[in-house]
Amino acid sequence: MTAFHIRPYEHYCTEEILPLYEAVGWTNYTQRPDMLRDAFAGSRDVLAAYDGTQLVGILRAVGDGASILYVQDILVQPRWQRRDAGAAGPLAADIPDDALHRRHPQDRELL
């Protein structure tokens, strides 16, 4: 099994994000790439799973900065789905304690 690494997704790249959304059939985003870019820009935090340099999964958290913080998107490349250690589980389960607070430290008490 190939190992992957989870890290903050800090620099939006259309060339790697759109193929991931296309691979899982989320056409609302793929048909409106500007909206997807804006959605990422407005997210509270984004984590990515990489197999080497290839993006294989993404977790996007959104919130209002006062009382709401939740996971909006979890996407995993189909070839990584339903594997023993696929990417979605670690994306959701192995989030560092401070992951959702890097951009907005005032939200720390929400979790």
Tab-separated table of C-alpha atoms in Angstrom:
chain	number	residue	atom	x	y	z
A	1	MET	CA	0.000	0.000	0.000
A	2	THR	CA	1.295	3.457	-0.869
A	3	ALA	CA	1.718	5.867	2.004
A	4	PHE	CA	0.266	9.348	1.791
A	5	HIS	CA	0.862	12.506	3.767
A	6	ILE	CA	-1.678	14.961	5.149
A	7	ARG	CA	-0.784	18.622	5.288
A	8	PRO	CA	-2.475	22.020	5.184
A	9	TYR	CA	-3.588	23.030	1.702
A	10	GLU	CA	-2.397	26.617	1.611
A	11	HIS	CA	-2.072	27.505	-2.087
A	12	TYR	CA	-5.084	26.842	-4.297
A	13	CYS	CA	-4.147	25.222	-7.608
A	14	THR	CA	-6.933	24.831	-10.168
A	15	GLU	CA	-4.926	22.218	-12.087
A	16	GLU	CA	-4.963	19.806	-9.125
A	17	ILE	CA	-8.283	20.686	-7.446
A	18	LEU	CA	-10.605	20.510	-10.476
A	19	PRO	CA	-9.500	16.983	-11.472
A	20	LEU	CA	-10.214	15.781	-7.923
A	21	TYR	CA	-13.742	17.250	-7.970
A	22	GLU	CA	-14.273	15.876	-11.503
A	23	ALA	CA	-13.102	12.406	-10.438
A	24	VAL	CA	-15.848	12.190	-7.804
A	25	GLY	CA	-18.532	13.780	-9.993
A	26	TRP	CA	-19.105	17.010	-8.067
A	27	THR	CA	-20.211	18.936	-11.138
A	28	ASN	CA	-21.669	21.898	-9.243
A	29	TYR	CA	-18.075	22.882	-8.517
A	30	THR	CA	-16.470	21.752	-11.783
A	31	GLN	CA	-18.968	23.703	-13.888
A	32	ARG	CA	-18.223	26.845	-11.864
A	33	PRO	CA	-14.467	26.856	-11.192
A	34	ASP	CA	-14.468	30.506	-10.082
A	35	MET	CA	-17.023	29.666	-7.403
A	36	LEU	CA	-14.876	26.726	-6.265
A	37	ARG	CA	-11.804	28.959	-5.999
A	38	ASP	CA	-13.830	31.491	-3.977
A	39	ALA	CA	-15.173	28.696	-1.746
A	40	PHE	CA	-11.630	27.589	-0.954
A	41	ALA	CA	-10.571	31.184	-0.288
A	42	GLY	CA	-13.434	31.571	2.198
A	43	SER	CA	-12.851	28.258	3.980
A	44	ARG	CA	-11.767	28.208	7.613
A	45	ASP	CA	-9.179	25.516	6.871
A	46	VAL	CA	-8.291	22.988	4.186
A	47	LEU	CA	-6.264	19.799	4.617
A	48	ALA	CA	-4.888	17.737	1.742
A	49	ALA	CA	-3.740	14.145	1.376
A	50	TYR	CA	-0.872	13.608	-1.053
A	51	ASP	CA	0.639	10.484	-2.551
A	52	GLY	CA	4.058	11.940	-3.241
A	53	THR	CA	3.218	15.115	-5.144
A	54	GLN	CA	-0.223	13.981	-6.346
A	55	LEU	CA	-3.319	15.247	-4.541
A	56	VAL	CA	-5.476	12.254	-3.567
A	57	GLY	CA	-7.899	13.815	-1.073
A	58	ILE	CA	-9.115	17.062	0.418
A	59	LEU	CA	-10.999	18.124	3.542
A	60	ARG	CA	-12.512	21.620	3.596
A	61	ALA	CA	-13.889	23.158	6.797
A	62	VAL	CA	-16.162	26.215	6.856
A	63	GLY	CA	-17.664	28.333	9.598
A	64	ASP	CA	-18.843	31.744	10.672
A	65	GLY	CA	-16.033	32.543	13.102
A	66	ALA	CA	-18.420	32.829	16.032
A	67	SER	CA	-20.343	29.606	16.654
A	68	ILE	CA	-20.338	27.303	13.617
A	69	LEU	CA	-17.421	25.217	12.363
A	70	TYR	CA	-17.977	22.096	10.259
A	71	VAL	CA	-16.516	19.920	7.534
A	72	GLN	CA	-18.034	20.941	4.211
A	73	ASP	CA	-16.164	18.689	1.774
A	74	ILE	CA	-14.276	15.421	2.057
A	75	LEU	CA	-13.192	14.113	-1.344
A	76	VAL	CA	-10.955	11.163	-2.140
A	77	GLN	CA	-9.739	10.050	-5.574
A	78	PRO	CA	-11.766	6.952	-6.521
A	79	ARG	CA	-8.689	4.704	-6.695
A	80	TRP	CA	-8.022	5.537	-3.009
A	81	GLN	CA	-11.588	4.862	-1.888
A	82	ARG	CA	-12.530	1.666	-0.053
A	83	ARG	CA	-8.930	0.767	0.725
A	84	ASP	CA	-7.811	-0.455	4.105
A	85	ALA	CA	-6.390	2.931	4.979
A	86	GLY	CA	-7.920	5.116	2.241
A	87	ALA	CA	-7.459	8.876	2.512
A	88	ALA	CA	-10.838	9.962	3.968
A	89	GLY	CA	-10.400	8.314	7.357
A	90	PRO	CA	-7.032	9.886	8.102
A	91	LEU	CA	-8.178	13.221	6.678
A	92	ALA	CA	-11.044	13.271	9.148
A	93	ALA	CA	-9.571	11.338	12.063
A	94	ASP	CA	-5.977	12.514	12.127
A	95	ILE	CA	-6.594	16.247	12.000
A	96	PRO	CA	-4.029	17.916	14.267
A	97	ASP	CA	-5.542	19.619	17.315
A	98	ASP	CA	-4.778	23.056	15.922
A	99	ALA	CA	-5.631	22.349	12.268
A	100	LEU	CA	-8.878	24.300	12.204
A	101	HIS	CA	-7.352	27.231	14.056
A	102	ARG	CA	-4.341	28.091	11.948
A	103	ARG	CA	-6.210	30.675	9.891
A	104	HIS	CA	-8.630	31.769	12.596
A	105	PRO	CA	-7.189	31.261	16.113
A	106	GLN	CA	-10.263	32.890	17.692
A	107	ASP	CA	-12.217	29.710	16.859
A	108	ARG	CA	-10.110	27.501	19.176
A	109	GLU	CA	-12.799	27.396	21.861
A	110	LEU	CA	-15.398	26.134	19.375
A	111	LEU	CA	-13.982	22.613	19.259
